[in-house]
XYZ file of C-alpha atoms in Angstrom:
271
model
C 116.343 94.220 131.473
C 114.490 92.584 128.452
C 111.358 91.921 130.558
C 110.467 95.674 130.764
C 109.552 95.284 127.088
C 106.793 93.132 127.777
C 104.612 96.048 128.419
C 104.442 96.550 124.594
C 102.133 93.426 124.305
C 99.733 94.921 127.020
C 96.143 95.860 125.442
C 96.720 99.710 126.281
C 97.508 102.731 124.314
C 100.097 103.979 126.650
C 102.180 102.324 129.281
C 105.379 103.100 131.084
C 107.391 101.009 133.525
C 110.699 100.925 135.445
C 112.347 98.439 137.924
C 114.254 99.855 140.876
C 117.069 98.298 142.803
C 117.267 98.455 146.756
C 120.112 101.095 146.163
C 117.780 103.320 144.217
C 119.426 102.445 140.770
C 117.140 101.894 137.832
C 117.615 98.431 136.520
C 115.413 98.798 133.531
C 112.742 101.282 132.183
C 110.506 101.303 129.138
C 107.926 103.485 127.687
C 107.475 107.193 128.359
C 108.463 107.427 131.879
C 107.900 111.430 132.142
C 104.309 110.918 131.027
C 101.716 111.748 133.534
C 99.218 109.306 134.441
C 96.304 109.220 136.969
C 97.277 106.827 139.718
C 93.703 106.043 141.129
C 94.589 103.768 144.254
C 98.237 103.851 144.015
C 97.695 107.313 145.594
C 96.969 105.518 148.844
C 100.731 104.686 149.579
C 101.746 108.321 148.925
C 98.918 109.413 151.365
C 100.093 106.836 153.976
C 103.527 107.782 153.842
C 102.662 111.511 154.388
C 100.849 110.287 157.323
C 103.685 108.332 158.683
C 105.872 111.540 158.351
C 103.141 113.282 160.351
C 103.560 110.685 162.971
C 107.258 111.121 163.255
C 106.821 114.864 163.203
C 104.522 114.705 166.278
C 101.429 116.123 164.347
C 99.599 112.875 165.180
C 100.160 109.511 166.845
C 99.080 106.193 165.125
C 96.579 105.952 168.295
C 95.102 109.384 167.669
C 91.441 108.918 167.262
C 90.295 109.543 163.749
C 87.519 108.624 161.868
C 84.345 106.853 163.163
C 83.876 106.526 167.151
C 86.531 104.091 168.332
C 88.814 104.382 165.205
C 92.284 105.660 165.154
C 94.923 106.843 162.499
C 96.290 103.264 162.739
C 92.686 101.911 161.777
C 92.282 103.917 158.979
C 95.654 103.215 157.418
C 94.991 99.662 157.788
C 91.367 99.439 156.353
C 90.070 98.490 159.644
C 88.132 101.540 160.754
C 84.982 99.946 159.793
C 83.914 102.540 157.060
C 82.345 101.703 154.059
C 84.193 101.421 150.678
C 83.015 105.057 149.349
C 80.458 106.153 151.987
C 81.420 107.900 155.120
C 79.388 105.249 156.994
C 80.357 102.875 159.574
C 79.714 99.231 158.637
C 81.453 97.459 161.395
C 83.333 98.318 164.673
C 86.960 99.124 164.370
C 89.488 96.549 164.492
C 86.966 93.799 163.527
C 86.806 93.601 159.757
C 89.393 94.493 156.820
C 87.098 96.856 154.958
C 88.681 98.365 152.096
C 87.808 102.097 152.321
C 88.415 104.964 150.277
C 86.204 107.152 152.687
C 88.835 106.126 155.351
C 91.688 107.767 153.602
C 89.727 110.752 152.975
C 88.990 110.835 156.867
C 92.586 110.266 157.498
C 93.707 113.267 155.369
C 91.068 115.338 157.138
C 92.434 114.311 160.533
C 95.926 115.364 159.469
C 94.845 118.510 157.927
C 92.999 119.280 161.369
C 95.985 118.411 163.452
C 98.498 120.136 161.249
C 96.415 123.323 160.535
C 97.723 122.743 156.682
C 95.618 121.499 153.831
C 96.461 117.847 153.437
C 97.699 118.453 149.596
C 100.096 120.962 150.667
C 101.352 118.982 153.738
C 101.933 115.939 151.398
C 103.819 118.171 148.753
C 106.060 119.923 151.357
C 106.734 116.667 153.508
C 107.118 113.973 150.620
C 106.987 115.176 147.026
C 109.426 118.166 147.345
C 112.090 116.270 149.390
C 112.166 113.544 146.953
C 112.035 115.744 143.997
C 108.772 114.471 142.816
C 108.144 117.707 140.685
C 105.575 115.966 138.169
C 103.343 114.520 141.108
C 100.403 116.189 142.665
C 97.247 115.403 144.553
C 94.380 116.433 142.280
C 91.232 115.165 144.199
C 90.765 112.483 146.907
C 93.640 111.494 148.920
C 92.419 107.870 148.344
C 92.435 108.073 144.517
C 93.232 111.551 143.316
C 97.185 111.600 142.675
C 98.735 112.189 139.328
C 102.412 111.216 138.516
C 105.007 109.590 136.429
C 107.102 106.549 136.384
C 110.263 108.718 136.935
C 108.608 110.179 140.061
C 107.437 107.022 141.390
C 111.046 105.493 140.940
C 112.156 108.157 143.680
C 109.346 106.803 145.860
C 110.150 103.234 145.226
C 113.755 104.015 146.257
C 112.578 105.803 149.416
C 110.508 102.542 150.333
C 113.592 100.445 150.158
C 116.010 102.808 151.595
C 114.148 105.440 153.767
C 115.606 108.739 154.182
C 112.467 110.722 155.136
C 111.430 108.071 157.879
C 113.073 105.983 160.216
C 113.517 102.472 158.485
C 111.839 100.971 161.528
C 108.735 103.037 160.789
C 108.716 101.603 157.334
C 109.391 98.099 158.282
C 106.418 98.238 160.603
C 104.040 99.871 158.118
C 104.995 97.073 155.616
C 104.322 94.290 157.953
C 100.909 92.939 158.752
C 98.731 95.246 161.005
C 95.673 93.613 162.851
C 96.456 90.249 161.411
C 94.011 87.216 160.711
C 91.258 89.714 159.349
C 89.385 88.360 156.247
C 88.207 90.681 153.582
C 87.799 91.601 149.866
C 90.706 92.624 147.651
C 89.188 94.862 144.998
C 89.276 92.928 141.761
C 90.540 89.620 143.202
C 87.754 88.644 145.595
C 87.593 87.537 149.124
C 90.952 86.764 150.779
C 91.362 84.874 153.991
C 93.390 86.561 155.703
C 93.544 89.805 153.824
C 96.671 91.280 155.236
C 97.742 94.716 154.994
C 100.104 96.963 156.735
C 99.665 100.801 157.262
C 98.545 101.906 153.617
C 100.497 99.068 152.008
C 98.761 95.864 150.704
C 100.882 92.903 151.870
C 100.993 89.892 149.346
C 101.501 87.121 151.825
C 100.019 84.028 150.293
C 97.080 85.463 148.717
C 95.588 83.873 145.473
C 94.647 85.271 143.183
C 96.829 88.228 143.232
C 98.047 91.075 141.062
C 101.715 90.261 141.720
C 103.592 87.058 140.455
C 103.710 83.576 141.587
C 107.466 84.266 142.124
C 106.669 87.325 144.316
C 107.869 86.638 147.902
C 104.948 86.822 150.605
C 106.871 89.827 151.862
C 105.900 91.875 148.871
C 103.975 95.036 149.430
C 102.649 97.822 147.592
C 99.207 98.768 145.756
C 97.401 98.813 142.453
C 94.972 101.118 141.060
C 91.777 101.135 138.955
C 93.230 103.464 136.538
C 95.534 100.376 135.538
C 98.633 101.212 137.721
C 100.691 99.314 140.115
C 103.850 99.705 142.454
C 105.239 96.851 144.342
C 108.332 96.105 146.404
C 109.887 92.863 146.937
C 112.315 93.054 149.713
C 113.533 89.453 149.044
C 114.286 90.346 145.498
C 115.701 93.308 146.387
C 113.729 95.551 143.919
C 110.713 97.500 142.991
C 108.601 97.807 140.157
C 106.340 100.491 138.865
C 104.078 100.346 135.768
C 101.476 102.967 134.720
C 98.914 102.725 131.774
C 95.940 104.650 130.700
C 93.560 101.875 130.631
C 91.134 100.973 133.508
C 91.830 97.829 135.482
C 90.043 94.791 134.294
C 90.739 91.204 133.226
C 93.340 92.132 130.985
C 95.553 93.549 133.917
C 94.740 90.501 136.178
C 96.080 88.229 133.084
C 99.283 90.303 132.208
C 100.539 91.811 135.524
C 101.477 88.589 137.160
C 103.051 87.367 134.126
C 105.178 90.669 133.950
C 106.219 90.608 137.413
C 107.373 87.128 137.102
C 109.421 88.099 133.970
C 110.961 90.919 135.870
C 111.806 88.640 138.917
C 113.241 86.053 136.682
C 115.323 88.607 135.044
C 116.524 89.686 138.581
C 117.443 85.924 139.317
C 114.822 86.028 142.171
């Protein structure tokens, strides 16, 4: 795929990328895909997936109380617990607003640790990273933003998202469909979105504008981007996923080049 070479034009010191087909094969890669990068909020889908594994293992249920009063695991995953962005403080009643919250993912991890009796980072490593062979991935800090990984490892995760082996495919389908539909909110870096659709730990593209994916991206596209200049998306209609990691913090540069890159990738795929 020639499109993957577009990352050479990005205003960053280091970048790596890969495009992954629905069957897990790598359709294209470029850059040092074994280099470790800080993921920032691309950590959240990894945390969410570990939480969904915990649900299937019976450690918790989606309706298990967690977070502020009236909130559940489901609310925390969907950014509807009412918690503030970075403060462990309730700003709204659960289920009434889409308030993107790092604190919510920290309280989610705390709840999982409490119910499992295992520190969250250990549970995540044993339940997710080790089975997928993600040997260069680790949670080094907040479960909302502290993971470190490589493109090569995230290729394995992108393959899992498209053809789940650790979860029932129905669980992944439910997690990547809209939860608490119709709620508005701010998509960090891209302003107020009405609605601001999310699944369980995954942002849903839907018809948001502006957005960090491309004009060619289907409404069913889901994924996440991080303030460290990172993203992972899966477009079920295109039958592919894309990972890109950089060493430059998110800013106007990313909002400009990421959608153009995504459109080039999708054009290469004939999507």
